[in-house]
Coordinates of C-alpha atoms and ligand atoms in Angstrom, one line a residue:
M1 CA 103.4 64.3 94.6
S2 CA 103.6 67.7 95.3
V3 CA 100.9 69.9 94.7
P4 CA 102.6 73.6 92.7
T5 CA 102.2 76.5 94.8
R6 CA 100.1 79.2 93.6
S7 CA 100.7 82.7 93.6
V8 CA 98.9 85.1 94.5
A9 CA 99.5 89.1 94.8
L10 CA 97.8 92.2 96.9
V11 CA 96.7 95.4 95.1
T12 CA 95.5 97.5 97.6
L13 CA 93.8 101.1 97.5
G14 CA 91.8 103.5 99.6
C15 CA 92.9 103.7 103.3
T16 CA 95.2 102.4 106.5
R17 CA 92.3 99.6 107.3
N18 CA 92.1 98.1 104.1
D19 CA 95.9 97.3 104.3
V20 CA 95.6 95.6 107.5
D21 CA 93.1 93.6 105.5
S22 CA 95.7 93.0 102.6
E23 CA 97.9 92.3 105.3
E24 CA 96.0 89.7 107.4
L25 CA 94.2 88.2 103.7
A26 CA 98.0 88.1 102.8
G27 CA 98.9 85.9 106.1
R28 CA 95.9 83.7 105.9
L29 CA 96.8 82.3 101.8
S30 CA 100.5 81.8 103.5
A31 CA 99.6 79.8 105.3
E32 CA 97.4 78.2 103.4
G33 CA 100.3 77.6 101.2
W34 CA 99.7 80.0 98.2
T35 CA 102.9 81.8 97.6
L36 CA 102.8 85.6 97.9
V37 CA 104.3 88.3 95.8
D38 CA 105.2 92.3 95.1
D39 CA 103.7 91.8 91.5
A40 CA 100.3 91.3 89.9
A41 CA 102.1 90.4 86.2
E42 CA 104.1 87.3 88.9
A43 CA 100.8 86.3 90.4
D44 CA 98.7 83.6 89.1
V45 CA 95.6 85.5 90.9
A46 CA 95.7 89.8 90.7
V47 CA 93.7 90.0 94.2
V48 CA 92.3 93.6 94.5
N49 CA 91.0 95.4 97.6
T50 CA 89.8 98.1 96.4
C51 CA 88.1 100.7 98.2
G52 CA 84.8 102.7 98.1
F53 CA 84.6 105.5 99.7
I54 CA 84.6 108.1 97.5
E55 CA 83.6 109.4 93.6
Q56 CA 87.2 109.2 92.8
A57 CA 88.4 105.7 94.8
K58 CA 85.6 103.9 92.9
K59 CA 87.4 105.0 89.9
D60 CA 90.5 104.6 91.2
S61 CA 89.5 100.7 92.3
I62 CA 88.4 100.1 89.1
D63 CA 91.1 101.2 87.8
A64 CA 92.8 98.8 88.6
I65 CA 90.6 95.7 88.3
L66 CA 91.5 96.5 84.6
E67 CA 94.6 97.2 85.1
A68 CA 95.0 93.3 86.7
N69 CA 93.4 92.6 83.8
D70 CA 95.0 93.2 80.9
L71 CA 98.0 91.7 82.4
R72 CA 96.7 88.4 81.4
E73 CA 97.8 89.3 78.1
H74 CA 102.1 89.8 79.4
G75 CA 102.3 88.2 82.9
R76 CA 101.6 85.1 84.7
T77 CA 97.6 86.4 85.8
Q78 CA 94.8 83.5 85.1
K79 CA 92.1 85.5 87.1
V80 CA 91.5 88.8 89.3
V81 CA 89.7 89.0 91.9
A82 CA 88.0 91.6 93.4
V83 CA 87.8 91.7 97.0
G84 CA 87.3 95.3 99.5
C85 CA 84.5 97.9 100.1
L86 CA 83.6 98.2 96.7
A87 CA 83.2 94.2 96.1
E88 CA 81.3 94.2 99.9
R89 CA 79.5 97.9 98.8
Y90 CA 78.1 96.4 95.2
G91 CA 78.4 92.5 95.1
K92 CA 76.2 91.3 92.4
E93 CA 76.2 94.6 90.9
L94 CA 80.1 95.1 90.2
A95 CA 79.8 91.7 89.3
D96 CA 77.6 92.2 86.3
E97 CA 79.5 95.6 84.6
L98 CA 82.9 93.9 85.5
P99 CA 83.2 91.3 83.3
E100 CA 86.9 91.8 83.6
A101 CA 86.7 91.2 87.3
D102 CA 86.6 86.8 87.8
A103 CA 85.1 87.0 91.1
V104 CA 83.4 90.0 93.1
L105 CA 83.9 88.6 97.4
G106 CA 82.6 90.6 100.4
F107 CA 84.0 90.5 103.2
D108 CA 82.6 87.4 104.7
S109 CA 84.5 85.8 101.7
Y110 CA 87.4 86.6 103.7
A111 CA 87.5 84.0 106.2
D112 CA 87.6 81.1 103.5
M113 CA 89.8 83.3 101.0
S114 CA 92.1 80.5 100.0
S115 CA 89.7 77.7 99.1
H116 CA 87.4 81.4 97.6
L117 CA 90.7 81.6 95.7
R118 CA 90.8 77.8 93.9
A119 CA 87.8 77.6 92.4
V120 CA 87.9 81.0 89.8
L121 CA 91.7 79.2 89.3
D122 CA 90.4 76.5 88.3
G123 CA 86.8 78.1 86.8
H124 CA 84.6 78.4 89.5
A125 CA 83.5 81.9 90.4
P126 CA 81.9 81.5 94.2
E127 CA 78.3 83.8 93.3
A128 CA 78.8 87.6 93.9
H129 CA 76.9 88.6 97.1
T130 CA 74.2 90.9 96.2
P131 CA 75.2 93.4 99.6
G132 CA 72.6 94.1 102.4
D133 CA 72.5 97.1 105.0
R134 CA 75.2 95.3 107.3
R135 CA 73.8 98.0 110.4
R136 CA 70.9 95.2 110.9
L137 CA 72.9 94.0 113.0
L138 CA 72.9 96.7 115.5
P139 CA 72.0 97.1 117.4
I140 CA 74.4 94.9 120.2
S141 CA 74.7 94.9 123.3
P142 CA 77.8 93.4 125.3
V143 CA 76.0 91.0 126.3
E144 CA 74.4 90.1 122.8
R145 CA 78.5 90.8 121.5
D146 CA 79.6 87.6 123.9
A147 CA 77.4 85.2 122.1
S148 CA 77.5 86.3 118.9
E149 CA 80.2 84.6 116.0
L150 CA 80.3 88.7 114.9
S151 CA 83.9 89.5 113.6
V152 CA 85.7 92.1 112.1
P153 CA 86.0 92.5 108.9
G154 CA 89.6 91.3 107.8
H155 CA 89.7 90.0 111.2
G156 CA 88.4 86.2 112.9
A157 CA 88.2 86.3 116.5
G158 CA 91.4 84.6 118.3
D159 CA 95.2 84.5 116.5
L160 CA 95.2 85.0 113.1
P161 CA 98.7 85.0 110.8
R162 CA 98.8 88.3 109.2
A163 CA 102.0 88.6 106.5
R164 CA 103.6 91.6 106.0
L165 CA 103.5 93.5 102.9
D166 CA 106.1 96.2 103.1
D167 CA 109.0 97.0 105.7
K168 CA 108.3 100.3 106.8
P169 CA 108.6 100.8 110.6
W170 CA 105.2 101.8 110.6
A171 CA 102.3 99.8 110.7
P172 CA 97.8 99.9 110.9
L173 CA 96.5 98.0 114.1
K174 CA 92.9 97.9 113.5
I175 CA 91.2 98.1 116.9
A176 CA 87.7 97.9 115.6
S177 CA 85.6 97.7 112.4
G178 CA 82.6 99.7 111.6
C179 CA 80.1 102.8 113.0
D180 CA 77.3 102.7 115.0
R181 CA 76.8 106.6 114.3
R182 CA 74.8 108.0 111.2
C183 CA 77.0 110.7 109.2
A184 CA 74.2 111.7 106.5
F185 CA 77.2 112.4 104.2
C186 CA 78.3 109.0 105.3
A187 CA 77.7 104.9 103.5
I188 CA 80.4 103.9 105.4
P189 CA 78.2 101.8 108.2
A190 CA 75.6 100.7 105.5
F191 CA 78.8 98.6 104.4
R192 CA 81.1 97.7 107.1
G193 CA 78.1 97.6 109.7
A194 CA 78.0 97.5 113.5
F195 CA 80.8 99.1 115.4
V196 CA 82.7 95.6 116.4
S197 CA 85.5 95.8 119.0
R198 CA 88.6 93.9 118.7
R199 CA 89.3 92.4 122.3
P200 CA 92.2 94.2 123.6
S201 CA 94.4 91.0 124.2
D202 CA 93.9 89.8 120.1
V203 CA 95.1 93.7 119.8
V204 CA 98.0 93.7 121.5
A205 CA 99.4 90.2 120.8
E206 CA 98.8 91.2 117.2
G207 CA 101.6 94.8 118.5
R208 CA 103.6 92.1 120.0
W209 CA 104.1 90.4 117.0
L210 CA 104.1 93.6 114.6
A211 CA 107.0 94.4 117.2
T212 CA 109.0 91.5 116.2
Q213 CA 108.9 92.5 112.2
G214 CA 110.8 96.0 113.6
V215 CA 107.8 97.9 113.3
R216 CA 108.7 101.2 116.5
E217 CA 104.7 103.2 115.9
L218 CA 101.7 101.7 116.1
F219 CA 99.0 103.3 114.0
L220 CA 95.4 102.3 115.6
V221 CA 93.1 102.6 113.4
S222 CA 89.0 102.2 112.8
E223 CA 86.5 104.0 111.7
N224 CA 85.6 105.7 115.0
S225 CA 88.6 105.2 118.0
T226 CA 86.5 106.7 120.2
S227 CA 83.8 104.0 120.5
Y228 CA 86.2 101.7 121.4
G229 CA 85.3 99.1 124.1
K230 CA 81.5 100.0 123.8
D231 CA 80.4 97.0 122.9
L232 CA 82.4 94.8 124.7
G233 CA 81.1 96.5 127.5
D234 CA 83.4 99.0 128.8
L235 CA 84.3 102.7 127.5
D236 CA 86.7 103.6 129.1
L237 CA 88.8 99.6 126.8
L238 CA 91.6 102.3 124.5
E239 CA 92.3 103.9 128.1
Q240 CA 93.3 100.3 129.2
V241 CA 94.2 99.7 126.2
L242 CA 97.4 101.9 125.6
P243 CA 99.7 101.2 127.8
E244 CA 99.7 98.4 127.2
L245 CA 100.5 98.7 123.9
T246 CA 103.3 101.1 124.4
T247 CA 105.0 98.4 126.7
I248 CA 106.0 96.5 123.9
E249 CA 109.4 96.3 124.0
G250 CA 111.0 97.4 120.5
I251 CA 107.1 99.9 120.1
E252 CA 108.6 103.6 120.5
R253 CA 105.5 105.0 119.7
V254 CA 101.2 104.4 119.8
R255 CA 99.0 106.6 117.6
V256 CA 95.2 106.5 117.4
S257 CA 93.5 107.8 114.8
Y258 CA 90.3 108.8 114.1
L259 CA 88.4 110.6 117.3
Q260 CA 84.3 111.3 116.5
P261 CA 85.2 114.5 118.7
A262 CA 80.8 113.9 120.1
E263 CA 82.4 110.8 121.8
I264 CA 85.6 112.4 123.1
R265 CA 86.1 112.7 126.7
P266 CA 88.2 113.9 128.9
G267 CA 89.2 110.5 130.8
L268 CA 90.6 109.8 127.1
L269 CA 92.2 113.1 125.9
R270 CA 93.5 112.6 130.0
A271 CA 95.1 109.1 128.8
M272 CA 96.7 109.8 125.7
A273 CA 98.4 113.1 127.3
S274 CA 99.4 111.2 129.9
T275 CA 100.8 107.4 128.7
E276 CA 104.4 107.7 127.8
G277 CA 104.3 106.1 124.3
V278 CA 101.4 108.2 122.8
V279 CA 102.3 110.6 120.7
P280 CA 100.8 114.1 120.9
W281 CA 97.8 114.1 117.6
Y282 CA 94.8 114.1 117.4
D283 CA 92.9 113.5 114.8
I284 CA 89.4 114.3 115.1
S285 CA 86.9 114.4 113.0
F286 CA 85.0 117.9 112.6
Q287 CA 83.4 117.4 108.9
H288 CA 82.2 120.8 109.9
A289 CA 82.0 124.0 112.3
S290 CA 78.2 125.3 111.6
G291 CA 76.2 123.9 114.2
P292 CA 72.6 124.2 112.3
L293 CA 74.4 122.8 109.1
L294 CA 76.3 119.7 111.4
R295 CA 72.4 118.8 112.3
R296 CA 71.2 118.3 109.4
M297 CA 74.7 116.6 108.8
R298 CA 73.7 114.3 111.6
R299 CA 76.6 115.5 113.9
F300 CA 76.8 117.5 116.7
G301 CA 79.2 120.5 118.4
D302 CA 79.7 124.0 116.6
T303 CA 82.7 126.6 116.7
D304 CA 83.1 126.9 120.4
S305 CA 83.2 123.7 121.1
F306 CA 85.1 122.2 118.7
L307 CA 88.0 126.1 119.6
G308 CA 87.5 124.4 123.3
L309 CA 88.2 121.2 122.2
I310 CA 91.2 122.4 121.2
E311 CA 92.1 124.7 123.6
G312 CA 91.6 121.7 125.9
I313 CA 94.4 119.5 124.3
R314 CA 97.3 122.8 124.0
E315 CA 96.4 123.4 127.5
R316 CA 98.4 119.8 128.1
Q317 CA 100.5 119.7 125.0
P318 CA 100.9 122.0 123.1
E319 CA 102.9 121.3 120.6
A320 CA 100.4 118.4 119.8
G321 CA 99.4 117.5 116.0
I322 CA 96.1 118.2 115.0
R323 CA 94.4 117.1 112.3
S324 CA 91.1 116.8 110.9
N325 CA 89.4 116.4 107.7
V326 CA 86.2 119.2 106.4
I327 CA 83.3 118.8 103.9
V328 CA 82.0 121.7 101.6
G329 CA 78.6 121.9 99.8
F330 CA 77.0 120.0 101.9
P331 CA 73.1 119.8 100.7
G332 CA 71.9 123.8 102.3
E333 CA 75.3 124.7 102.8
T334 CA 74.3 128.7 102.8
E335 CA 77.2 131.3 103.0
E336 CA 77.3 132.2 106.6
D337 CA 77.8 128.3 106.7
V338 CA 80.4 129.1 104.6
A339 CA 82.2 131.9 106.8
E340 CA 81.0 129.8 109.9
L341 CA 83.9 127.2 108.9
E342 CA 86.3 130.0 108.4
R343 CA 85.8 131.6 111.4
F344 CA 86.5 128.1 112.5
L345 CA 89.7 127.1 111.1
V346 CA 91.3 131.0 112.0
G347 CA 90.8 130.2 115.2
A348 CA 91.7 126.3 115.5
R349 CA 95.2 126.8 113.2
L350 CA 95.3 122.8 112.5
D351 CA 98.1 121.3 111.6
V352 CA 96.3 119.6 108.6
V353 CA 93.7 120.0 106.6
G354 CA 92.0 117.3 104.2
V355 CA 89.4 120.3 102.2
F356 CA 86.8 117.3 100.9
G357 CA 83.8 118.5 98.1
Y358 CA 80.2 116.4 98.9
S359 CA 79.5 114.3 96.6
D360 CA 76.7 112.4 96.8
E361 CA 76.4 108.6 98.2
D362 CA 74.2 105.3 97.3
G363 CA 71.6 104.7 100.5
T364 CA 73.0 107.2 102.6
E365 CA 70.6 110.0 104.2
G366 CA 72.0 113.3 102.0
E367 CA 71.7 111.6 99.1
L368 CA 67.5 112.2 99.5
L369 CA 68.0 115.8 100.8
T370 CA 66.6 118.2 98.3
D371 CA 68.2 121.8 98.3
K372 CA 72.2 120.1 96.5
I373 CA 74.5 123.0 96.7
D374 CA 75.9 123.8 92.8
P375 CA 78.7 121.3 91.7
D376 CA 80.5 124.8 90.4
V377 CA 79.7 126.3 93.2
I378 CA 81.2 123.3 95.0
A379 CA 84.0 123.3 93.7
T380 CA 84.0 127.4 94.3
R381 CA 83.7 126.7 97.8
V382 CA 86.7 123.8 98.0
D383 CA 89.3 125.9 96.2
R384 CA 88.6 128.9 98.9
L385 CA 88.7 126.1 101.1
T386 CA 91.9 124.6 100.8
R387 CA 93.5 127.9 99.8
L388 CA 92.7 129.3 103.4
V389 CA 93.7 125.8 105.2
E390 CA 97.0 126.0 102.8
E391 CA 98.3 129.2 104.0
L392 CA 97.0 128.2 107.9
T393 CA 99.5 125.1 108.0
A394 CA 102.0 126.6 106.4
Q395 CA 102.0 128.9 109.2
R396 CA 101.6 126.4 111.8
A397 CA 104.5 124.5 110.7
E398 CA 106.7 128.0 111.2
E399 CA 105.3 127.9 114.8
R400 CA 107.5 124.7 114.5
I401 CA 110.9 126.9 113.8
G402 CA 113.2 126.7 116.4
Q403 CA 111.4 123.8 118.7
V404 CA 113.3 120.0 118.8
V405 CA 111.6 116.9 117.4
E406 CA 112.3 113.6 117.8
V407 CA 112.2 112.0 113.5
L408 CA 110.8 108.5 113.0
V409 CA 112.9 108.2 109.6
E410 CA 111.7 105.8 106.7
D411 CA 113.6 106.6 103.8
V412 CA 116.5 106.9 102.8
D413 CA 117.0 107.8 99.2
E414 CA 120.7 105.8 98.8
E415 CA 121.5 107.8 94.9
S416 CA 120.6 111.4 96.3
G417 CA 121.7 110.9 99.5
E418 CA 117.8 112.5 101.5
V419 CA 116.4 111.6 104.8
S420 CA 113.2 111.6 105.5
G421 CA 110.9 110.6 107.9
R422 CA 107.9 111.8 110.5
A423 CA 108.1 113.4 114.0
A424 CA 105.7 112.6 116.3
H425 CA 103.0 115.5 115.4
Q426 CA 103.1 114.8 112.0
G427 CA 100.8 111.4 110.9
P428 CA 101.7 108.2 108.6
D429 CA 100.8 109.2 104.8
V430 CA 99.1 112.4 105.1
D431 CA 100.9 114.7 107.5
G432 CA 103.8 115.3 105.5
V433 CA 107.2 115.6 106.6
T434 CA 110.2 115.6 108.5
L435 CA 113.3 116.2 105.9
L436 CA 116.9 116.0 107.4
T437 CA 119.9 117.8 107.5
G438 CA 122.6 117.5 108.9
A439 CA 124.7 114.8 110.4
L440 CA 122.9 112.2 108.4
E441 CA 125.8 108.9 108.5
G442 CA 124.4 105.8 108.9
V443 CA 121.1 107.0 109.8
E444 CA 118.9 103.5 109.1
I445 CA 115.1 103.5 108.4
G446 CA 113.7 103.0 112.2
A447 CA 116.2 104.6 113.5
F448 CA 114.8 107.9 115.8
V449 CA 116.6 111.0 115.2
A450 CA 116.8 114.2 117.7
A451 CA 116.9 117.5 115.4
E452 CA 116.3 120.7 115.0
V453 CA 113.5 122.5 112.4
V454 CA 115.0 125.2 110.8
G455 CA 113.0 125.4 107.8
T456 CA 109.5 124.1 106.7
E457 CA 107.9 123.9 103.0
G458 CA 104.6 124.7 103.6
I459 CA 103.6 121.4 105.8
D460 CA 106.3 119.6 105.8
L461 CA 109.1 120.7 107.7
V462 CA 112.9 120.9 107.4
A463 CA 115.4 119.8 110.6
E464 CA 119.1 119.8 111.0
V465 CA 119.9 116.7 112.7
L466 CA 121.2 117.2 116.6
A467 CA 124.6 116.0 117.4
Ligands
SF4_501 S1 81.8 108.9 112.8 FE1 82.9 108.4 110.8 S2 82.8 106.5 110.2 FE2 80.9 106.5 111.2 S3 78.6 108.0 110.2 FE3 80.4 109.2 110.3 S4 81.3 109.7 108.9 FE4 80.8 107.8 108.7

């Protein structure tokens, strides 16, 4: 007698690193006989892959769990399981406060997710874990790393299945997980753990597989790509892996995310600029520009060193897209610090800047600082910086009018006829898009189209397809 298949839906919140984890969980579950469905209402189990990054992300994750819980009344859904960063970070505490979730499972459960879900369906929910500080895994020398069982959350060693949960022509490809830095505002290292690189052979193998699935652009993700290889005893490993990825048949673009300014090496910048297929796109996590404030944040650099870095990139690649995030309202931030950040932003002419207001994160050094900034002052500074950034990034987009861009088509709206995609300097999801005009017949998702920029809408470009 055949065992009836059980169905599962993955609801993913947060960043592209979570997207990869969901696709890998989907691959494992599918290999174990689960039927994957898109709609949580059609699934026996809804697995909500949560984000635990900032307050709003936590709230969105909890809302998604509550929504999945509501499906029990109307849909097929019998069980709701929380995984991901929020689950890892709060474990038992989350389980106690959120009885709507039948189970709360941390990263260590990923390797055996199928049996956990079967147990949950059979009414035997595994105990939620008590979160520990995953930084205790430090330090990992290359020798220890070789002998250790450590794996990247969502990725074990070797050849693991991954199932695609969308049909976009780009896909995130995780190269590492965790972070060894100690930024005072950030809780990521405490729950993502020490920095662990995936082996180049695994990364390249997954890149090849993604190419067979129609992916044209690989988006390399991690918490800190500049550290790639250090735990494998080779700090130049990213420079060596990039040419291997760009020569995979079907892959036209490789995009490297999250560069840590303190760790950017001239050799890496040279390799990124000179490896054909690596897009001229630099995602540099500046966070602030005032030297004294950066030191309080436990970070390096200042306005002048950052401007020098940007100048070096633009000398080689004037068309490069450069994006960053900044935090305002960190404890002790003065008006002078804010003015210094403005000086940097005006000088840097970045393509995209995310402005975030500081909020205390559990278990961080920032939480313990006493000279907190009033929330109203933080909101005012966020507003002020956001307005400045909107003006500067719109100007930067306008500077591209007249340039020819290569657009990866990502969206073709049959009804409106609108076709859009991303130029090389535009990263996925948050960097704006390029709206194509002109001869659009036969243009399909996944195609590369050359177009001349004829206008802008904020950071979005409008470009006319070239004959
Ligand atoms: S480098 Fe990034 S992930 Fe690591 S502690 Fe700093 S902000 Fe957090």
